[in-house]
PDB file of C-alpha atoms in Angstrom:
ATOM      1  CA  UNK A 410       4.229   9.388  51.642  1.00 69.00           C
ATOM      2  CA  UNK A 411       7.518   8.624  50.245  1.00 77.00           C
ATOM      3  CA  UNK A 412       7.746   5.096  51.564  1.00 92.00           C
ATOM      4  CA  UNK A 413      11.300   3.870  51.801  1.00 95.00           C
ATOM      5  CA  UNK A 414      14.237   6.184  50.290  1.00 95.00           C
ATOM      6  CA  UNK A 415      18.321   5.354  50.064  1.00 97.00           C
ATOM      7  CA  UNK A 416      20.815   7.923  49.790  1.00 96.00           C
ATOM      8  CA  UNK A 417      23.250   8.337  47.893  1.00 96.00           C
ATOM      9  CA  UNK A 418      22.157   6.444  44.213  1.00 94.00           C
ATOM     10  CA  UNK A 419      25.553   5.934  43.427  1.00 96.00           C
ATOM     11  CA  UNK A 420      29.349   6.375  44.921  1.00 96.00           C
ATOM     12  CA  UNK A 421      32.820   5.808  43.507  1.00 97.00           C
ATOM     13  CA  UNK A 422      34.727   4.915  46.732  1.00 96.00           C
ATOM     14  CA  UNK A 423      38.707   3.790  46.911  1.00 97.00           C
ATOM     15  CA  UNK A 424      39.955   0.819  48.624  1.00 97.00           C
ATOM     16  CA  UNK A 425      40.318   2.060  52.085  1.00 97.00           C
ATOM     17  CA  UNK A 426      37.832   5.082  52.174  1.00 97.00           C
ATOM     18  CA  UNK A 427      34.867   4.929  54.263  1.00 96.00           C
ATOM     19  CA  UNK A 428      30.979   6.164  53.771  1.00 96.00           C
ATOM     20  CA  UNK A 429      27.350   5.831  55.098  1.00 97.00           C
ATOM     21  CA  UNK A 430      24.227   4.677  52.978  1.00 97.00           C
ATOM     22  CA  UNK A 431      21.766   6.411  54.411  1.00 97.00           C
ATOM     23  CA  UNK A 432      17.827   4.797  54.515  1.00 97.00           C
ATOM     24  CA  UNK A 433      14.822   6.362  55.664  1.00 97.00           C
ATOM     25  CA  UNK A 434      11.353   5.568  55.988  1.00 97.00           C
ATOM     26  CA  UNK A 435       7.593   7.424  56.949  1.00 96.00           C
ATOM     27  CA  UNK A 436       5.555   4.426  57.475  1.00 95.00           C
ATOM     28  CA  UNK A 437       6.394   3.859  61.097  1.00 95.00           C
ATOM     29  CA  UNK A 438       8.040   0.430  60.163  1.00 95.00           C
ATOM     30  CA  UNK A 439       9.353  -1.282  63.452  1.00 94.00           C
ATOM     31  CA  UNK A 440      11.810  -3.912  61.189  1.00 94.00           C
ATOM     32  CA  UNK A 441      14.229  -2.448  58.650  1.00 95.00           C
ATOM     33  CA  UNK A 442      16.718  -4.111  56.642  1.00 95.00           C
ATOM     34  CA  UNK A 443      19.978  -3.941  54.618  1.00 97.00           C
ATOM     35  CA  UNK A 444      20.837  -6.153  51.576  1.00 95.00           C
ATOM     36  CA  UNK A 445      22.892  -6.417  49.423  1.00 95.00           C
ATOM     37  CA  UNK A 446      22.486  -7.761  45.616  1.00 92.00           C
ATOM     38  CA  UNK A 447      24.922  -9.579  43.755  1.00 90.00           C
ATOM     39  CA  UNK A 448      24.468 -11.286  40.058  1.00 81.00           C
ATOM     40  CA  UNK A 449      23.377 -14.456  39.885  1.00 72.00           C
ATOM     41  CA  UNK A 450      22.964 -14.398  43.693  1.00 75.00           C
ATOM     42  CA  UNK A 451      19.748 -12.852  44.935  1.00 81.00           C
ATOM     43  CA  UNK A 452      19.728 -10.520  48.002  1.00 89.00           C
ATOM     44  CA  UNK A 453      21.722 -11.372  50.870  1.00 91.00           C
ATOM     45  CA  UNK A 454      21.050  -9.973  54.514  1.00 92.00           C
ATOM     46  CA  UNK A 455      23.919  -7.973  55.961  1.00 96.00           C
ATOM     47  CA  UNK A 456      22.056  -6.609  59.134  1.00 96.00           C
ATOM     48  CA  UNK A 457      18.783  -5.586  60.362  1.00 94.00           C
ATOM     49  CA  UNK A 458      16.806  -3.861  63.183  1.00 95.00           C
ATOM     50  CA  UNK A 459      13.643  -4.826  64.814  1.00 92.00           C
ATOM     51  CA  UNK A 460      13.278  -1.449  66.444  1.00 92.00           C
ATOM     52  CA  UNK A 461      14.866   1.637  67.510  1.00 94.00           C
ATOM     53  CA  UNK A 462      17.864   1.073  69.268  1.00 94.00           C
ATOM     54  CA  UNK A 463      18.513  -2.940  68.203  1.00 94.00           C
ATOM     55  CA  UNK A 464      20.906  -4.088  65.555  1.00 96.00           C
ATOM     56  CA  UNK A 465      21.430  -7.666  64.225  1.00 94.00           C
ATOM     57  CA  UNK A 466      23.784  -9.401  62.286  1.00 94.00           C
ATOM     58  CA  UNK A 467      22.540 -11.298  58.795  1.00 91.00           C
ATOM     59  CA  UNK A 468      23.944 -13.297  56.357  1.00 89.00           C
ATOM     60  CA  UNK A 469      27.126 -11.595  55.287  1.00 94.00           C
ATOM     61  CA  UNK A 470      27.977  -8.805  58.055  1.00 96.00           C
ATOM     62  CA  UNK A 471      31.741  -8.683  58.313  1.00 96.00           C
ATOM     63  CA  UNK A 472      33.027  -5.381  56.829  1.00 96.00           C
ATOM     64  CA  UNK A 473      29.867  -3.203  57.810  1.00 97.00           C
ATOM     65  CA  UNK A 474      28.676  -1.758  60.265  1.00 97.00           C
ATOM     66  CA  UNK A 475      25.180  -0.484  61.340  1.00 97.00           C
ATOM     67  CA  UNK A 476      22.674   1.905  63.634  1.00 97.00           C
ATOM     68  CA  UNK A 477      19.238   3.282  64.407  1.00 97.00           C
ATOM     69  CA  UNK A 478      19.304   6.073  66.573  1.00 95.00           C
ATOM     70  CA  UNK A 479      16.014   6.720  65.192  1.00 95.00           C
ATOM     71  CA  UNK A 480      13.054   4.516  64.292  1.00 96.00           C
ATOM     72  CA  UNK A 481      12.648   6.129  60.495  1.00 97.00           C
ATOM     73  CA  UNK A 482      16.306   5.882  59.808  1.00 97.00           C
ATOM     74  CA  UNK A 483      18.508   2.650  59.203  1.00 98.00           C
ATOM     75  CA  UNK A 484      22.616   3.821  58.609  1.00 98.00           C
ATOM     76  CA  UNK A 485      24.818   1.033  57.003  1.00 98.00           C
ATOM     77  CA  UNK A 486      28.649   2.461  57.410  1.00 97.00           C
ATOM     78  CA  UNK A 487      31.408   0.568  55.555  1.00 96.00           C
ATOM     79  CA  UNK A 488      34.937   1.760  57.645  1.00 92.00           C
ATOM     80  CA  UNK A 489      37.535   0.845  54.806  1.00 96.00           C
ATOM     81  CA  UNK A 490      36.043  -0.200  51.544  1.00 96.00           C
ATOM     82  CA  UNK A 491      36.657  -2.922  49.373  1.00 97.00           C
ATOM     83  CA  UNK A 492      36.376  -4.075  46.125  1.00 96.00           C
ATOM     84  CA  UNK A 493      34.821  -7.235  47.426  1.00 95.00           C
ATOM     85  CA  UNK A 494      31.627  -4.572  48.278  1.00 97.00           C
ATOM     86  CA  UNK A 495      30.824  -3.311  44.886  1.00 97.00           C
ATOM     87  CA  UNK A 496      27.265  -4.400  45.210  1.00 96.00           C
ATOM     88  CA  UNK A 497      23.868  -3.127  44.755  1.00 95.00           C
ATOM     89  CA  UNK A 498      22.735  -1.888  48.183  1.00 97.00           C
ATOM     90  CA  UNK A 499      18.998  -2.626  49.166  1.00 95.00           C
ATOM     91  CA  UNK A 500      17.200  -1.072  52.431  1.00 96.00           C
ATOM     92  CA  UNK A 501      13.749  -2.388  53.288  1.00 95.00           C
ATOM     93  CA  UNK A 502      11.214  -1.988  55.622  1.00 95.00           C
ATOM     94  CA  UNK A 503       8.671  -3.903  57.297  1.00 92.00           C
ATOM     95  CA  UNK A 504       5.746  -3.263  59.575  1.00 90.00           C
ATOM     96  CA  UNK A 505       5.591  -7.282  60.883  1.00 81.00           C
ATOM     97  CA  UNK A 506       8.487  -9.913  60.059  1.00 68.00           C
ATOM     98  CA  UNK A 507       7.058 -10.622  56.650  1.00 73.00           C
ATOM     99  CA  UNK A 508       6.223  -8.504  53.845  1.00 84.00           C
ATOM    100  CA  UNK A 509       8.955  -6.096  53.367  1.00 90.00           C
ATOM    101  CA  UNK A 510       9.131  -2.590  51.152  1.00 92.00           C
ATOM    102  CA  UNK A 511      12.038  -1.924  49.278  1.00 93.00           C
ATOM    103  CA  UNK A 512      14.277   1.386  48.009  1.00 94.00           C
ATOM    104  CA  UNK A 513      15.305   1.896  44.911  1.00 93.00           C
ATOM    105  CA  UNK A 514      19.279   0.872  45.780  1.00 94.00           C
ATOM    106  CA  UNK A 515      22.533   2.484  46.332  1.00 96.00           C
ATOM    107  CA  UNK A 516      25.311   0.861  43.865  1.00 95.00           C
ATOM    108  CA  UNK A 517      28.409   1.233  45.087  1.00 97.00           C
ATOM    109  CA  UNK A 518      31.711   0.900  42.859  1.00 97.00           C
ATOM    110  CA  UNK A 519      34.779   0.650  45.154  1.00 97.00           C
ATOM    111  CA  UNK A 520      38.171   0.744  43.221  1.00 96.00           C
TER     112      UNK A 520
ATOM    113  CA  UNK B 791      18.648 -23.834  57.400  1.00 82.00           C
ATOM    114  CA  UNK B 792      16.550 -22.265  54.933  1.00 87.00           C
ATOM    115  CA  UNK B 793      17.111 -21.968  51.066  1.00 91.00           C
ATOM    116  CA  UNK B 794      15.020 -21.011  47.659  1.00 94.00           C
ATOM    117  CA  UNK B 795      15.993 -22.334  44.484  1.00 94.00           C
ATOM    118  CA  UNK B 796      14.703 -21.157  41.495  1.00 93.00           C
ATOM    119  CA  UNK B 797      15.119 -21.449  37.488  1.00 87.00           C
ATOM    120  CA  UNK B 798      18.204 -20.232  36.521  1.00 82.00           C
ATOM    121  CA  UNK B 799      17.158 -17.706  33.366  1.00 85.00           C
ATOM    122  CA  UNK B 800      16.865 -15.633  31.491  1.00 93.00           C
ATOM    123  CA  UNK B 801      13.326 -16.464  30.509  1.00 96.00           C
ATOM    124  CA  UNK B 802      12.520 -15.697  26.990  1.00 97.00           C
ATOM    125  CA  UNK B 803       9.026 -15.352  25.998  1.00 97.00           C
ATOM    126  CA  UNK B 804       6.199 -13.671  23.197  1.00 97.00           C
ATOM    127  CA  UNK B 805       3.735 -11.424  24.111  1.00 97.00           C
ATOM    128  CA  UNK B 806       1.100 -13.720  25.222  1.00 96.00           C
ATOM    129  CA  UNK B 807       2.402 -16.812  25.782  1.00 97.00           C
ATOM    130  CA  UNK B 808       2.314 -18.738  29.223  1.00 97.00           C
ATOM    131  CA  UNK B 809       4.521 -18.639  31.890  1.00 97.00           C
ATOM    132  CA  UNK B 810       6.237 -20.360  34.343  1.00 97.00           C
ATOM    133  CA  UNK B 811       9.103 -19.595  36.701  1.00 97.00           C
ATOM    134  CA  UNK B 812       9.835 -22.602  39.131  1.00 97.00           C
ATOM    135  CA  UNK B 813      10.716 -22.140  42.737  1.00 97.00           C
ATOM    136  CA  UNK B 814      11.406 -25.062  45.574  1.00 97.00           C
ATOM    137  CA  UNK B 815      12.095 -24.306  48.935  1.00 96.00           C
ATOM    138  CA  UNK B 816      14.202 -25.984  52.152  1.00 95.00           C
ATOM    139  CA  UNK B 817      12.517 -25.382  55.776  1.00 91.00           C
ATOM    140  CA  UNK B 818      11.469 -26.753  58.902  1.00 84.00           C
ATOM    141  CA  UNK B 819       8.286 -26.402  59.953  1.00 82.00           C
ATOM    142  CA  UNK B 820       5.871 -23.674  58.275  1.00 86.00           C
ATOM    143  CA  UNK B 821       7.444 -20.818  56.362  1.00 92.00           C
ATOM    144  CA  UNK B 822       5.503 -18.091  54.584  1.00 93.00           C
ATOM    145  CA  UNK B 823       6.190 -17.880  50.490  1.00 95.00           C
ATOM    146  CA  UNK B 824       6.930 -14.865  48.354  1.00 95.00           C
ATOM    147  CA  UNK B 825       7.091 -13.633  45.338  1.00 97.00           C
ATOM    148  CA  UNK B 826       8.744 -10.624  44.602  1.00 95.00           C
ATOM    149  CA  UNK B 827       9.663  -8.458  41.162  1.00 96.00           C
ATOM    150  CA  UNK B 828      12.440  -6.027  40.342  1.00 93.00           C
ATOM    151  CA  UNK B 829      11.574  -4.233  37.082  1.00 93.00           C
ATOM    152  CA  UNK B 830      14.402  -2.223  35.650  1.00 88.00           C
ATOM    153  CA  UNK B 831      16.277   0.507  38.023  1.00 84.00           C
ATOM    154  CA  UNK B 832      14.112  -0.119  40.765  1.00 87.00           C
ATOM    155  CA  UNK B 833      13.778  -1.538  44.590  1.00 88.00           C
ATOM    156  CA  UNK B 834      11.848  -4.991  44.425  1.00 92.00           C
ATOM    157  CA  UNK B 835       8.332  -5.014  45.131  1.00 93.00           C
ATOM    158  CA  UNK B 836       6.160  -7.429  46.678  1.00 93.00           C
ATOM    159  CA  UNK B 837       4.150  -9.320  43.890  1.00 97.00           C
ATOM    160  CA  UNK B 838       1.953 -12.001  45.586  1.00 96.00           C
ATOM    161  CA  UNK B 839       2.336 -14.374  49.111  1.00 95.00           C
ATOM    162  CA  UNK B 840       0.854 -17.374  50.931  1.00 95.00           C
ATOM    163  CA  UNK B 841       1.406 -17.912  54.476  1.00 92.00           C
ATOM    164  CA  UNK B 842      -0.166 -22.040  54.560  1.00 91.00           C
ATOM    165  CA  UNK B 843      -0.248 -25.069  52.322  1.00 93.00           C
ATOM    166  CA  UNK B 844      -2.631 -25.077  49.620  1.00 95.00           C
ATOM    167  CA  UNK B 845      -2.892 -21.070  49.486  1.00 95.00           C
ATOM    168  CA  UNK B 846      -2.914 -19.449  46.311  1.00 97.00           C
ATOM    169  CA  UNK B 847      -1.509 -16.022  45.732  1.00 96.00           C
ATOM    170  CA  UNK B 848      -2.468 -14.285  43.634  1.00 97.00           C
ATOM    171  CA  UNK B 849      -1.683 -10.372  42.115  1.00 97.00           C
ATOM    172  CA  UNK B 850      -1.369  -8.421  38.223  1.00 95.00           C
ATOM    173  CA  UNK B 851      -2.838 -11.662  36.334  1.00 97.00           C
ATOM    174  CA  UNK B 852      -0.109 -13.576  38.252  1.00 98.00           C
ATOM    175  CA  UNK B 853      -0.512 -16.931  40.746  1.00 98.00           C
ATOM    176  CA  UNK B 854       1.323 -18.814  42.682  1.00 98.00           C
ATOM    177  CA  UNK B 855       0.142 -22.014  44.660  1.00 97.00           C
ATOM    178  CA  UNK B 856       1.946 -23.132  47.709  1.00 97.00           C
ATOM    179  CA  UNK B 857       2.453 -26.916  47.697  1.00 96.00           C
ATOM    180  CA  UNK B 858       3.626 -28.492  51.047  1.00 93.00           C
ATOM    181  CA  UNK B 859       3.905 -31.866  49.221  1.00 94.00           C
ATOM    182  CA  UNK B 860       6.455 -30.727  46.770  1.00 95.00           C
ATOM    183  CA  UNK B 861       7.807 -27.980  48.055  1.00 96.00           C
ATOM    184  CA  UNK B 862       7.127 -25.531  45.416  1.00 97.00           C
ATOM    185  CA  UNK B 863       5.892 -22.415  45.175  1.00 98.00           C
ATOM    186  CA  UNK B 864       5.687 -21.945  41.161  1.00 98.00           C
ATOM    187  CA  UNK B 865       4.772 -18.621  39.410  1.00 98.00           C
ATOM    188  CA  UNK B 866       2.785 -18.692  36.652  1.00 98.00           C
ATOM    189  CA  UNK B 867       0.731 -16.065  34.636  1.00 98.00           C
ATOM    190  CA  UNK B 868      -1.752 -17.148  31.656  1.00 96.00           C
ATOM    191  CA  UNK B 869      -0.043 -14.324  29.349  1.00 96.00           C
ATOM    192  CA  UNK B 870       2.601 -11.928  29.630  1.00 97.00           C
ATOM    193  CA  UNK B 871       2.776  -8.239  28.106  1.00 97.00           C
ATOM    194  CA  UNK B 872       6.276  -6.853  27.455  1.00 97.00           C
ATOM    195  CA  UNK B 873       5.737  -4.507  30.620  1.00 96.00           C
ATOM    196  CA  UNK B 874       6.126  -8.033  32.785  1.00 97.00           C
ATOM    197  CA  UNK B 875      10.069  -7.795  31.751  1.00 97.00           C
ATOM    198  CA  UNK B 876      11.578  -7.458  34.918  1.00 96.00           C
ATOM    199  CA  UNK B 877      13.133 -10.100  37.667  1.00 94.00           C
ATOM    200  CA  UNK B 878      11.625 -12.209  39.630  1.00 96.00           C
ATOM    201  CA  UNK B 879      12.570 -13.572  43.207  1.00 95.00           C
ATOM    202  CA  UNK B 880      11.234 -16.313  45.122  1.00 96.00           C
ATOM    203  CA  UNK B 881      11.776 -16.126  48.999  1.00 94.00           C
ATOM    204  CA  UNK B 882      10.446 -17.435  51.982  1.00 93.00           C
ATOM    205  CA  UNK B 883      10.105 -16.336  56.099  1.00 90.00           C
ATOM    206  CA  UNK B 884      10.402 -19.370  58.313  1.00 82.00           C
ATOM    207  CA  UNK B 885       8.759 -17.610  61.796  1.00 71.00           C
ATOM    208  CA  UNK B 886      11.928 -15.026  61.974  1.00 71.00           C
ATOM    209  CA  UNK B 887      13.198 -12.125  61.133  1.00 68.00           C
ATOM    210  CA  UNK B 888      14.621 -12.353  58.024  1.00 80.00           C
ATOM    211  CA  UNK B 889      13.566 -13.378  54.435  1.00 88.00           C
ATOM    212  CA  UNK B 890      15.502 -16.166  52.009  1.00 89.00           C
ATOM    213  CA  UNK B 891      16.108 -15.486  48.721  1.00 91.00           C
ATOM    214  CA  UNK B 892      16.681 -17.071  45.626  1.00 92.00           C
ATOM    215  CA  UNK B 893      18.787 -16.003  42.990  1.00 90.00           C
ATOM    216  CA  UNK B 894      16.223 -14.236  41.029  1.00 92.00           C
ATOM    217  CA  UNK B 895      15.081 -15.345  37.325  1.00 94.00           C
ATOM    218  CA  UNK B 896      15.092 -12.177  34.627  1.00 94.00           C
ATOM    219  CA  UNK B 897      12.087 -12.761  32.292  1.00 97.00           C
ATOM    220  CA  UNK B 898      12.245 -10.636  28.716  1.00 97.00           C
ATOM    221  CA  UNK B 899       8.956 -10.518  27.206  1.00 97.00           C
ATOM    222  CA  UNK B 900       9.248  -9.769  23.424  1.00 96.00           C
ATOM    223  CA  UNK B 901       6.433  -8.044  21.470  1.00 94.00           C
TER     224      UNK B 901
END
């Protein structure tokens, strides 16, 4: 049971390139999450999912983009990067709207 | 809307000694109250919750008592061992989907 996993770790992206963090998990989760962490300012939604299929905006959205073809995986797609998202990327998981189980976090470096 | 405020750190302690870490919260209504740790490298993980007023959490020597009167959900454990070095979040779910952080407070616990 590998609970909830994030690729890549890390990326080096230019200004203007695009990429997928991919999240997956095996616990059957209906919610799942995407966060990003910045210092000195917590974890801040971006979107989520409350099942297979549904996608919702968060907290800070704008410049992402996301999907859930399937219920175990969560993609979070940035179209043309920007230094404004270097950022520590969190996906989490959640069987009810509550407690939530985290990866271990993508950081991303865009130049 | 929601918010969770917390000590601004680091937090500085000896082996053994007592600690705090002060969180107050902003809601309507009835929200659910976290607390979750990030030790180095790693995803956060859920440390201890309460879900009504006068709950205590409680998890790893840790506690946490929710207080509707003050709106405060303050961590405390009676004595800390280096391995407690980590950071700490405060958050709270107000009957939705999504979580509220607050900006985390990195404890260093020195032998």
């Amino acid at each position: 049971n590998a609970g909830v996993t994030q690729t890549p770790k890390f990326r080096v992206l230019k200004t203007g390139q695009s990429m997928t963090l991919l999240c997956a998990q095996d616990m059957n989760h209906e919610y799942m999450y995407w966060y990003r962490q910045d210092p000195g300012m917590g974890l801040r939604l971006i979107h989520y999912s409350v099942g297979e299929g549904t996608t919702a905006k968060g907290e800070v959205p704008d410049g992402y983009n996301v999907s859930r073809l399937k219920k175990q995986n969560f993609l979070l797609g940035l179209e043309s990067a920007a230094p404004s998202q270097t950022s520590v990327y969190f996906c989490a998981s959640s069987p009810t709207q509550e407690t939530q189980y985290f990866g271990p976090g993508t950081r991303l470096l865009v130049l | 809307g929601n918010s969770v405020t917390q000590m601004e750190g680091p937090v500085t302690l000896s082996e053994e000694a007592f600690l705090t870490i002060n969180c107050t919260y902003t809601a309507t209504g009835y929200p659910s109250l976290f607390w979750y740790v990030q030790y180095p490298g790693e995803g956060l993980q859920l440390l201890l919750k309460a879900t009504k007023a006068d709950d205590k959490g409680s998890n790893k020597g840790f506690e946490a008592t929710y207080r509707k009167e003050t709106t405060s959900f303050h961590l405390e454990k009676g004595s800390v061992q280096v391995s407690d070095s980590a950071v700490y979040f405060c958050a709270l779910n107000n009957a939705g989907n999504m979580l509220t952080f607050g900006g985390g407070t990195r404890l260093m616990v020195k032998p």
